[in-house]
Amino acid sequence: MKLVSFKPLFTVFAALALLSAVGGAAVYYMHYGVLKSLASPTPSLGAILDSVDRLEYEVRVGGDVYRVVVDNSPSSRSGVAELYKAGELQYKIRYEYGENALTSMARIDPASGLETPMDVLRWEEAFLTGLSFAQGSQGEIIGVEVFPGIAPLYLHYYLSGALGIDWGQFIAQGAVSAAVRVNVSFQKVETPEGAKRGLQVVLLPQAAGLSQNLWAQAPLSMELARIDGLIAASKIRYDLAIPGQEDEGIEITLTLLQTTG
């Protein structure tokens, strides 16, 4: 495993040269290609969802286990996201999307089937990240709600913007972010399709005290790989201590990704 953390470009290329010597051009592409994709313009929400038929992942929070199932229809640019807890359906979210954003959301009661419209501006972030946080008066996180969405497909892009990570600069000379320190290592990543060459990204808070940024209050790690053309996080871990939870941290694990390709 080759560590790439705040290194000059020649160090990154030296690691890649070694990988290429061992495994050839395919190894080079699978490792560096994932990192380079992060430095490319973020694909639109429409482009990502247009490539997906079905997504499933598991979320562990405070000892509870949730399952999210998303059935997406690229032809109608709409879908349904379901949230399960301990195997029991909690509720569904019906959504529609355009090229760059969700255009409508509604919560469906599993018992009655009644739909309640939702404010897209308020809930789109939760759909993209899979989580909704509650904050205290000092900005600290005092609660978290699992929200059915597309976290394994979008959280890495969302965090790049939210935390000000310039991946192009990282490749050139080391990333600079006021919120977090960025470490990247090349490694094999376990995915629903088996082990793939990819990256582990670790984000460490820069400030010693409490950060006002919701995503920079504790170490966060992601294992990224290319799956059927999409850069996806097979595992996400946010080591966040939340009051009242016996088990610390939030863990998201991708269990199924069916694409249109």
PDB file of C-alpha atoms in Angstrom:
ATOM      1  CA  MET A   1       0.000   0.000   0.000  1.00  0.00           C
ATOM      2  CA  LYS A   2       1.519   3.321  -1.051  1.00  0.00           C
ATOM      3  CA  LEU A   3       0.758   6.354   1.073  1.00  0.00           C
ATOM      4  CA  VAL A   4       0.033   9.587  -0.752  1.00  0.00           C
ATOM      5  CA  SER A   5      -0.363  12.332   1.810  1.00  0.00           C
ATOM      6  CA  PHE A   6       0.817  15.888   1.274  1.00  0.00           C
ATOM      7  CA  LYS A   7       3.566  14.694  -1.036  1.00  0.00           C
ATOM      8  CA  PRO A   8       4.996  16.517  -4.043  1.00  0.00           C
ATOM      9  CA  LEU A   9       3.879  15.350  -7.463  1.00  0.00           C
ATOM     10  CA  PHE A  10       7.068  13.383  -8.106  1.00  0.00           C
ATOM     11  CA  THR A  11       6.355  11.295  -4.984  1.00  0.00           C
ATOM     12  CA  VAL A  12       2.873  10.454  -6.259  1.00  0.00           C
ATOM     13  CA  PHE A  13       4.274   9.537  -9.650  1.00  0.00           C
ATOM     14  CA  ALA A  14       7.043   7.454  -8.056  1.00  0.00           C
ATOM     15  CA  ALA A  15       4.438   5.402  -6.208  1.00  0.00           C
ATOM     16  CA  LEU A  16       2.428   5.039  -9.378  1.00  0.00           C
ATOM     17  CA  ALA A  17       5.515   4.034 -11.353  1.00  0.00           C
ATOM     18  CA  LEU A  18       6.161   1.249  -8.872  1.00  0.00           C
ATOM     19  CA  LEU A  19       2.559   0.097  -9.109  1.00  0.00           C
ATOM     20  CA  SER A  20       2.791   0.124 -12.893  1.00  0.00           C
ATOM     21  CA  ALA A  21       6.005  -1.885 -12.844  1.00  0.00           C
ATOM     22  CA  VAL A  22       4.371  -4.525 -10.671  1.00  0.00           C
ATOM     23  CA  GLY A  23       0.977  -4.754 -12.267  1.00  0.00           C
ATOM     24  CA  GLY A  24       1.149  -2.919 -15.567  1.00  0.00           C
ATOM     25  CA  ALA A  25      -1.018  -0.213 -17.033  1.00  0.00           C
ATOM     26  CA  ALA A  26      -4.239  -1.643 -15.581  1.00  0.00           C
ATOM     27  CA  VAL A  27      -2.942  -1.200 -12.031  1.00  0.00           C
ATOM     28  CA  TYR A  28      -1.880   2.361 -12.828  1.00  0.00           C
ATOM     29  CA  TYR A  29      -5.272   3.217 -14.270  1.00  0.00           C
ATOM     30  CA  MET A  30      -7.358   1.651 -11.505  1.00  0.00           C
ATOM     31  CA  HIS A  31      -5.449   3.407  -8.713  1.00  0.00           C
ATOM     32  CA  TYR A  32      -4.587   6.745 -10.246  1.00  0.00           C
ATOM     33  CA  GLY A  33      -7.753   6.848 -12.343  1.00  0.00           C
ATOM     34  CA  VAL A  34      -9.911   6.975  -9.215  1.00  0.00           C
ATOM     35  CA  LEU A  35      -7.833   9.793  -7.732  1.00  0.00           C
ATOM     36  CA  LYS A  36      -7.803  11.702 -11.013  1.00  0.00           C
ATOM     37  CA  SER A  37     -11.586  11.362 -11.282  1.00  0.00           C
ATOM     38  CA  LEU A  38     -11.930  13.251  -8.000  1.00  0.00           C
ATOM     39  CA  ALA A  39      -9.909  16.085  -9.547  1.00  0.00           C
ATOM     40  CA  SER A  40     -12.146  16.174 -12.615  1.00  0.00           C
ATOM     41  CA  PRO A  41     -15.311  18.301 -12.668  1.00  0.00           C
ATOM     42  CA  THR A  42     -17.934  16.725 -10.427  1.00  0.00           C
ATOM     43  CA  PRO A  43     -20.444  14.801 -12.524  1.00  0.00           C
ATOM     44  CA  SER A  44     -23.951  16.193 -12.382  1.00  0.00           C
ATOM     45  CA  LEU A  45     -26.538  14.532 -10.191  1.00  0.00           C
ATOM     46  CA  GLY A  46     -28.479  13.672 -13.326  1.00  0.00           C
ATOM     47  CA  ALA A  47     -25.473  11.988 -14.930  1.00  0.00           C
ATOM     48  CA  ILE A  48     -24.888   9.844 -11.832  1.00  0.00           C
ATOM     49  CA  LEU A  49     -28.503   8.781 -11.351  1.00  0.00           C
ATOM     50  CA  ASP A  50     -28.994   8.180 -15.077  1.00  0.00           C
ATOM     51  CA  SER A  51     -26.355   5.444 -14.699  1.00  0.00           C
ATOM     52  CA  VAL A  52     -28.071   3.638 -11.812  1.00  0.00           C
ATOM     53  CA  ASP A  53     -30.931   1.133 -11.715  1.00  0.00           C
ATOM     54  CA  ARG A  54     -30.648  -0.019  -8.095  1.00  0.00           C
ATOM     55  CA  LEU A  55     -28.560   0.834  -5.046  1.00  0.00           C
ATOM     56  CA  GLU A  56     -28.474  -0.882  -1.654  1.00  0.00           C
ATOM     57  CA  TYR A  57     -26.369  -0.120   1.395  1.00  0.00           C
ATOM     58  CA  GLU A  58     -26.246  -0.674   5.144  1.00  0.00           C
ATOM     59  CA  VAL A  59     -25.859   1.995   7.830  1.00  0.00           C
ATOM     60  CA  ARG A  60     -24.787   1.333  11.420  1.00  0.00           C
ATOM     61  CA  VAL A  61     -25.409   4.112  13.949  1.00  0.00           C
ATOM     62  CA  GLY A  62     -25.207   3.785  17.705  1.00  0.00           C
ATOM     63  CA  GLY A  63     -25.742   0.032  17.658  1.00  0.00           C
ATOM     64  CA  ASP A  64     -28.726   0.223  15.288  1.00  0.00           C
ATOM     65  CA  VAL A  65     -28.598  -1.256  11.797  1.00  0.00           C
ATOM     66  CA  TYR A  66     -30.443   0.332   8.881  1.00  0.00           C
ATOM     67  CA  ARG A  67     -30.774  -0.706   5.256  1.00  0.00           C
ATOM     68  CA  VAL A  68     -31.403   1.629   2.360  1.00  0.00           C
ATOM     69  CA  VAL A  69     -32.803   0.403  -0.969  1.00  0.00           C
ATOM     70  CA  VAL A  70     -33.042   2.779  -3.931  1.00  0.00           C
ATOM     71  CA  ASP A  71     -34.908   1.805  -7.100  1.00  0.00           C
ATOM     72  CA  ASN A  72     -34.127   4.395  -9.756  1.00  0.00           C
ATOM     73  CA  SER A  73     -35.725   4.878 -13.187  1.00  0.00           C
ATOM     74  CA  PRO A  74     -33.445   6.813 -15.556  1.00  0.00           C
ATOM     75  CA  SER A  75     -36.120   6.839 -18.267  1.00  0.00           C
ATOM     76  CA  SER A  76     -38.480   8.897 -16.065  1.00  0.00           C
ATOM     77  CA  ARG A  77     -35.718  10.493 -13.969  1.00  0.00           C
ATOM     78  CA  SER A  78     -37.467   9.423 -10.791  1.00  0.00           C
ATOM     79  CA  GLY A  79     -37.218   6.767  -8.131  1.00  0.00           C
ATOM     80  CA  VAL A  80     -38.108   5.480  -4.688  1.00  0.00           C
ATOM     81  CA  ALA A  81     -35.712   5.227  -1.730  1.00  0.00           C
ATOM     82  CA  GLU A  82     -36.714   2.948   1.160  1.00  0.00           C
ATOM     83  CA  LEU A  83     -35.403   2.971   4.722  1.00  0.00           C
ATOM     84  CA  TYR A  84     -35.475  -0.228   6.822  1.00  0.00           C
ATOM     85  CA  LYS A  85     -34.576  -0.665  10.491  1.00  0.00           C
ATOM     86  CA  ALA A  86     -34.124  -4.173  11.895  1.00  0.00           C
ATOM     87  CA  GLY A  87     -35.757  -5.463   8.721  1.00  0.00           C
ATOM     88  CA  GLU A  88     -38.905  -3.338   9.070  1.00  0.00           C
ATOM     89  CA  LEU A  89     -39.775  -0.680   6.505  1.00  0.00           C
ATOM     90  CA  GLN A  90     -39.809   2.756   8.165  1.00  0.00           C
ATOM     91  CA  TYR A  91     -40.842   4.941   5.229  1.00  0.00           C
ATOM     92  CA  LYS A  92     -40.212   5.634   1.553  1.00  0.00           C
ATOM     93  CA  ILE A  93     -39.048   8.716  -0.295  1.00  0.00           C
ATOM     94  CA  ARG A  94     -40.307   9.321  -3.820  1.00  0.00           C
ATOM     95  CA  TYR A  95     -38.058  11.673  -5.762  1.00  0.00           C
ATOM     96  CA  GLU A  96     -37.675  13.232  -9.187  1.00  0.00           C
ATOM     97  CA  TYR A  97     -34.487  14.771 -10.510  1.00  0.00           C
ATOM     98  CA  GLY A  98     -33.183  17.038 -13.233  1.00  0.00           C
ATOM     99  CA  GLU A  99     -29.680  17.491 -14.547  1.00  0.00           C
ATOM    100  CA  ASN A 100     -28.260  19.254 -11.493  1.00  0.00           C
ATOM    101  CA  ALA A 101     -30.682  18.789  -8.598  1.00  0.00           C
ATOM    102  CA  LEU A 102     -33.733  17.031  -7.246  1.00  0.00           C
ATOM    103  CA  THR A 103     -36.935  18.613  -8.507  1.00  0.00           C
ATOM    104  CA  SER A 104     -39.426  17.033  -6.101  1.00  0.00           C
ATOM    105  CA  MET A 105     -39.538  14.855  -2.986  1.00  0.00           C
ATOM    106  CA  ALA A 106     -42.364  13.201  -1.059  1.00  0.00           C
ATOM    107  CA  ARG A 107     -42.462  10.963   2.002  1.00  0.00           C
ATOM    108  CA  ILE A 108     -44.635   7.855   1.671  1.00  0.00           C
ATOM    109  CA  ASP A 109     -46.203   6.291   4.742  1.00  0.00           C
ATOM    110  CA  PRO A 110     -45.706   2.501   4.503  1.00  0.00           C
ATOM    111  CA  ALA A 111     -49.025   1.693   6.168  1.00  0.00           C
ATOM    112  CA  SER A 112     -51.402   4.052   4.386  1.00  0.00           C
ATOM    113  CA  GLY A 113     -49.429   4.800   1.235  1.00  0.00           C
ATOM    114  CA  LEU A 114     -50.168   8.490   1.674  1.00  0.00           C
ATOM    115  CA  GLU A 115     -47.582  10.876   0.255  1.00  0.00           C
ATOM    116  CA  THR A 116     -46.485  14.054   2.015  1.00  0.00           C
ATOM    117  CA  PRO A 117     -44.579  16.605  -0.101  1.00  0.00           C
ATOM    118  CA  MET A 118     -41.149  17.560   1.227  1.00  0.00           C
ATOM    119  CA  ASP A 119     -39.134  20.751   0.870  1.00  0.00           C
ATOM    120  CA  VAL A 120     -36.393  19.863  -1.619  1.00  0.00           C
ATOM    121  CA  LEU A 121     -34.158  22.722  -0.483  1.00  0.00           C
ATOM    122  CA  ARG A 122     -34.221  21.373   3.070  1.00  0.00           C
ATOM    123  CA  TRP A 123     -33.908  17.643   2.375  1.00  0.00           C
ATOM    124  CA  GLU A 124     -31.797  17.325  -0.763  1.00  0.00           C
ATOM    125  CA  GLU A 125     -28.551  17.416   1.250  1.00  0.00           C
ATOM    126  CA  ALA A 126     -29.769  14.519   3.403  1.00  0.00           C
ATOM    127  CA  PHE A 127     -30.612  12.556   0.245  1.00  0.00           C
ATOM    128  CA  LEU A 128     -27.134  13.158  -1.199  1.00  0.00           C
ATOM    129  CA  THR A 129     -25.252  12.327   2.013  1.00  0.00           C
ATOM    130  CA  GLY A 130     -27.553   9.738   3.592  1.00  0.00           C
ATOM    131  CA  LEU A 131     -27.607  11.556   6.946  1.00  0.00           C
ATOM    132  CA  SER A 132     -29.405  14.432   8.638  1.00  0.00           C
ATOM    133  CA  PHE A 133     -27.732  16.043  11.661  1.00  0.00           C
ATOM    134  CA  ALA A 134     -29.171  17.916  14.635  1.00  0.00           C
ATOM    135  CA  GLN A 135     -26.920  20.591  16.148  1.00  0.00           C
ATOM    136  CA  GLY A 136     -26.633  22.118  19.595  1.00  0.00           C
ATOM    137  CA  SER A 137     -26.279  25.794  20.408  1.00  0.00           C
ATOM    138  CA  GLN A 138     -22.475  25.665  20.011  1.00  0.00           C
ATOM    139  CA  GLY A 139     -22.616  23.924  16.647  1.00  0.00           C
ATOM    140  CA  GLU A 140     -21.935  20.475  18.098  1.00  0.00           C
ATOM    141  CA  ILE A 141     -23.739  17.459  16.671  1.00  0.00           C
ATOM    142  CA  ILE A 142     -26.272  16.188  19.203  1.00  0.00           C
ATOM    143  CA  GLY A 143     -28.154  13.741  17.016  1.00  0.00           C
ATOM    144  CA  VAL A 144     -28.157  12.041  13.640  1.00  0.00           C
ATOM    145  CA  GLU A 145     -30.941  10.585  11.505  1.00  0.00           C
ATOM    146  CA  VAL A 146     -30.341   8.048   8.759  1.00  0.00           C
ATOM    147  CA  PHE A 147     -31.998   9.268   5.573  1.00  0.00           C
ATOM    148  CA  PRO A 148     -32.542   7.090   2.482  1.00  0.00           C
ATOM    149  CA  GLY A 149     -30.484   8.434  -0.383  1.00  0.00           C
ATOM    150  CA  ILE A 150     -27.351   7.911  -2.457  1.00  0.00           C
ATOM    151  CA  ALA A 151     -24.476   8.407   0.011  1.00  0.00           C
ATOM    152  CA  PRO A 152     -22.141   5.780  -1.545  1.00  0.00           C
ATOM    153  CA  LEU A 153     -22.434   7.519  -4.921  1.00  0.00           C
ATOM    154  CA  TYR A 154     -22.280  11.153  -3.878  1.00  0.00           C
ATOM    155  CA  LEU A 155     -20.838  11.778  -0.419  1.00  0.00           C
ATOM    156  CA  HIS A 156     -17.229  11.962  -1.701  1.00  0.00           C
ATOM    157  CA  TYR A 157     -18.196  14.656  -4.188  1.00  0.00           C
ATOM    158  CA  TYR A 158     -20.259  16.503  -1.595  1.00  0.00           C
ATOM    159  CA  LEU A 159     -17.399  16.528   0.930  1.00  0.00           C
ATOM    160  CA  SER A 160     -14.957  17.886  -1.648  1.00  0.00           C
ATOM    161  CA  GLY A 161     -17.117  20.983  -1.945  1.00  0.00           C
ATOM    162  CA  ALA A 162     -18.224  21.226   1.693  1.00  0.00           C
ATOM    163  CA  LEU A 163     -14.659  20.946   3.021  1.00  0.00           C
ATOM    164  CA  GLY A 164     -12.944  22.899   0.240  1.00  0.00           C
ATOM    165  CA  ILE A 165     -10.710  20.057  -0.974  1.00  0.00           C
ATOM    166  CA  ASP A 166      -8.919  20.817  -4.229  1.00  0.00           C
ATOM    167  CA  TRP A 167      -8.025  17.390  -5.615  1.00  0.00           C
ATOM    168  CA  GLY A 168      -6.124  18.868  -8.544  1.00  0.00           C
ATOM    169  CA  GLN A 169      -3.874  20.674  -6.093  1.00  0.00           C
ATOM    170  CA  PHE A 170      -3.565  17.492  -4.042  1.00  0.00           C
ATOM    171  CA  ILE A 171      -2.207  15.625  -7.049  1.00  0.00           C
ATOM    172  CA  ALA A 172       0.173  18.470  -7.861  1.00  0.00           C
ATOM    173  CA  GLN A 173       1.541  19.330  -4.427  1.00  0.00           C
ATOM    174  CA  GLY A 174      -0.738  18.219  -1.618  1.00  0.00           C
ATOM    175  CA  ALA A 175      -4.297  19.238  -0.847  1.00  0.00           C
ATOM    176  CA  VAL A 176      -5.013  22.350   1.172  1.00  0.00           C
ATOM    177  CA  SER A 177      -8.222  22.544   3.188  1.00  0.00           C
ATOM    178  CA  ALA A 178      -8.886  24.822   6.120  1.00  0.00           C
ATOM    179  CA  ALA A 179     -11.199  22.211   7.638  1.00  0.00           C
ATOM    180  CA  VAL A 180      -9.358  18.897   7.274  1.00  0.00           C
ATOM    181  CA  ARG A 181      -6.014  17.247   6.591  1.00  0.00           C
ATOM    182  CA  VAL A 182      -6.226  14.807   3.702  1.00  0.00           C
ATOM    183  CA  ASN A 183      -4.470  11.425   3.559  1.00  0.00           C
ATOM    184  CA  VAL A 184      -4.819   9.074   0.589  1.00  0.00           C
ATOM    185  CA  SER A 185      -3.495   5.534   0.225  1.00  0.00           C
ATOM    186  CA  PHE A 186      -3.644   3.208  -2.773  1.00  0.00           C
ATOM    187  CA  GLN A 187      -5.109  -0.156  -1.832  1.00  0.00           C
ATOM    188  CA  LYS A 188      -7.502  -2.896  -2.827  1.00  0.00           C
ATOM    189  CA  VAL A 189     -11.063  -2.087  -1.890  1.00  0.00           C
ATOM    190  CA  GLU A 190     -13.740  -4.685  -1.164  1.00  0.00           C
ATOM    191  CA  THR A 191     -16.861  -3.976  -3.238  1.00  0.00           C
ATOM    192  CA  PRO A 192     -20.060  -5.927  -3.989  1.00  0.00           C
ATOM    193  CA  GLU A 193     -18.281  -7.047  -7.164  1.00  0.00           C
ATOM    194  CA  GLY A 194     -15.202  -8.279  -5.311  1.00  0.00           C
ATOM    195  CA  ALA A 195     -11.856  -6.646  -4.582  1.00  0.00           C
ATOM    196  CA  LYS A 196     -10.934  -3.710  -6.817  1.00  0.00           C
ATOM    197  CA  ARG A 197      -7.947  -1.423  -6.875  1.00  0.00           C
ATOM    198  CA  GLY A 198      -8.885   1.927  -5.449  1.00  0.00           C
ATOM    199  CA  LEU A 199      -8.215   4.428  -2.686  1.00  0.00           C
ATOM    200  CA  GLN A 200      -8.701   4.967   0.992  1.00  0.00           C
ATOM    201  CA  VAL A 201      -9.301   8.625   1.768  1.00  0.00           C
ATOM    202  CA  VAL A 202      -8.949   9.789   5.376  1.00  0.00           C
ATOM    203  CA  LEU A 203     -10.080  13.265   6.415  1.00  0.00           C
ATOM    204  CA  LEU A 204      -8.716  14.509   9.749  1.00  0.00           C
ATOM    205  CA  PRO A 205     -10.022  17.699  11.403  1.00  0.00           C
ATOM    206  CA  GLN A 206      -7.495  20.547  11.250  1.00  0.00           C
ATOM    207  CA  ALA A 207      -8.803  22.511  14.215  1.00  0.00           C
ATOM    208  CA  ALA A 208      -8.127  21.283  17.742  1.00  0.00           C
ATOM    209  CA  GLY A 209     -11.475  22.571  18.964  1.00  0.00           C
ATOM    210  CA  LEU A 210     -15.017  22.087  17.729  1.00  0.00           C
ATOM    211  CA  SER A 211     -15.487  22.787  14.044  1.00  0.00           C
ATOM    212  CA  GLN A 212     -18.641  24.519  12.842  1.00  0.00           C
ATOM    213  CA  ASN A 213     -18.487  22.279   9.773  1.00  0.00           C
ATOM    214  CA  LEU A 214     -20.692  19.233  10.321  1.00  0.00           C
ATOM    215  CA  TRP A 215     -18.294  17.017   8.393  1.00  0.00           C
ATOM    216  CA  ALA A 216     -15.097  18.120  10.132  1.00  0.00           C
ATOM    217  CA  GLN A 217     -15.877  17.286  13.765  1.00  0.00           C
ATOM    218  CA  ALA A 218     -14.204  13.856  13.758  1.00  0.00           C
ATOM    219  CA  PRO A 219     -12.045  11.661  11.503  1.00  0.00           C
ATOM    220  CA  LEU A 220     -13.844  10.396   8.416  1.00  0.00           C
ATOM    221  CA  SER A 221     -12.642   7.692   6.033  1.00  0.00           C
ATOM    222  CA  MET A 222     -13.882   6.421   2.664  1.00  0.00           C
ATOM    223  CA  GLU A 223     -12.856   3.474   0.520  1.00  0.00           C
ATOM    224  CA  LEU A 224     -13.369   4.421  -3.125  1.00  0.00           C
ATOM    225  CA  ALA A 225     -13.291   2.321  -6.275  1.00  0.00           C
ATOM    226  CA  ARG A 226     -14.610   2.441  -9.821  1.00  0.00           C
ATOM    227  CA  ILE A 227     -17.658   0.197 -10.193  1.00  0.00           C
ATOM    228  CA  ASP A 228     -19.155  -0.083 -13.678  1.00  0.00           C
ATOM    229  CA  GLY A 229     -17.821   3.340 -14.573  1.00  0.00           C
ATOM    230  CA  LEU A 230     -18.997   5.080 -11.397  1.00  0.00           C
ATOM    231  CA  ILE A 231     -16.707   6.209  -8.578  1.00  0.00           C
ATOM    232  CA  ALA A 232     -18.417   4.771  -5.499  1.00  0.00           C
ATOM    233  CA  ALA A 233     -17.609   4.502  -1.799  1.00  0.00           C
ATOM    234  CA  SER A 234     -17.775   0.873  -0.746  1.00  0.00           C
ATOM    235  CA  LYS A 235     -17.323   1.877   2.893  1.00  0.00           C
ATOM    236  CA  ILE A 236     -17.645   5.155   4.784  1.00  0.00           C
ATOM    237  CA  ARG A 237     -16.745   5.599   8.448  1.00  0.00           C
ATOM    238  CA  TYR A 238     -17.368   8.804  10.441  1.00  0.00           C
ATOM    239  CA  ASP A 239     -15.892   8.442  13.949  1.00  0.00           C
ATOM    240  CA  LEU A 240     -18.368  10.799  15.507  1.00  0.00           C
ATOM    241  CA  ALA A 241     -19.318  10.646  19.188  1.00  0.00           C
ATOM    242  CA  ILE A 242     -23.011  11.415  19.599  1.00  0.00           C
ATOM    243  CA  PRO A 243     -24.541  11.902  23.071  1.00  0.00           C
ATOM    244  CA  GLY A 244     -26.688   8.984  24.175  1.00  0.00           C
ATOM    245  CA  GLN A 245     -25.113   6.465  21.810  1.00  0.00           C
ATOM    246  CA  GLU A 246     -23.340   3.487  23.314  1.00  0.00           C
ATOM    247  CA  ASP A 247     -21.429   2.728  20.125  1.00  0.00           C
ATOM    248  CA  GLU A 248     -19.560   5.638  18.610  1.00  0.00           C
ATOM    249  CA  GLY A 249     -19.334   6.276  14.922  1.00  0.00           C
ATOM    250  CA  ILE A 250     -21.388   5.974  11.769  1.00  0.00           C
ATOM    251  CA  GLU A 251     -20.561   3.300   9.204  1.00  0.00           C
ATOM    252  CA  ILE A 252     -22.015   2.990   5.698  1.00  0.00           C
ATOM    253  CA  THR A 253     -21.347  -0.140   3.630  1.00  0.00           C
ATOM    254  CA  LEU A 254     -22.311  -0.559  -0.012  1.00  0.00           C
ATOM    255  CA  THR A 255     -23.976  -3.940  -0.618  1.00  0.00           C
ATOM    256  CA  LEU A 256     -25.357  -3.642  -4.182  1.00  0.00           C
ATOM    257  CA  LEU A 257     -24.927  -1.364  -7.157  1.00  0.00           C
ATOM    258  CA  GLN A 258     -26.723  -2.158 -10.393  1.00  0.00           C
ATOM    259  CA  THR A 259     -25.965   0.232 -13.238  1.00  0.00           C
ATOM    260  CA  THR A 260     -27.552   0.774 -16.628  1.00  0.00           C
ATOM    261  CA  GLY A 261     -24.318  -0.111 -18.420  1.00  0.00           C
TER     262      GLY A 261
END
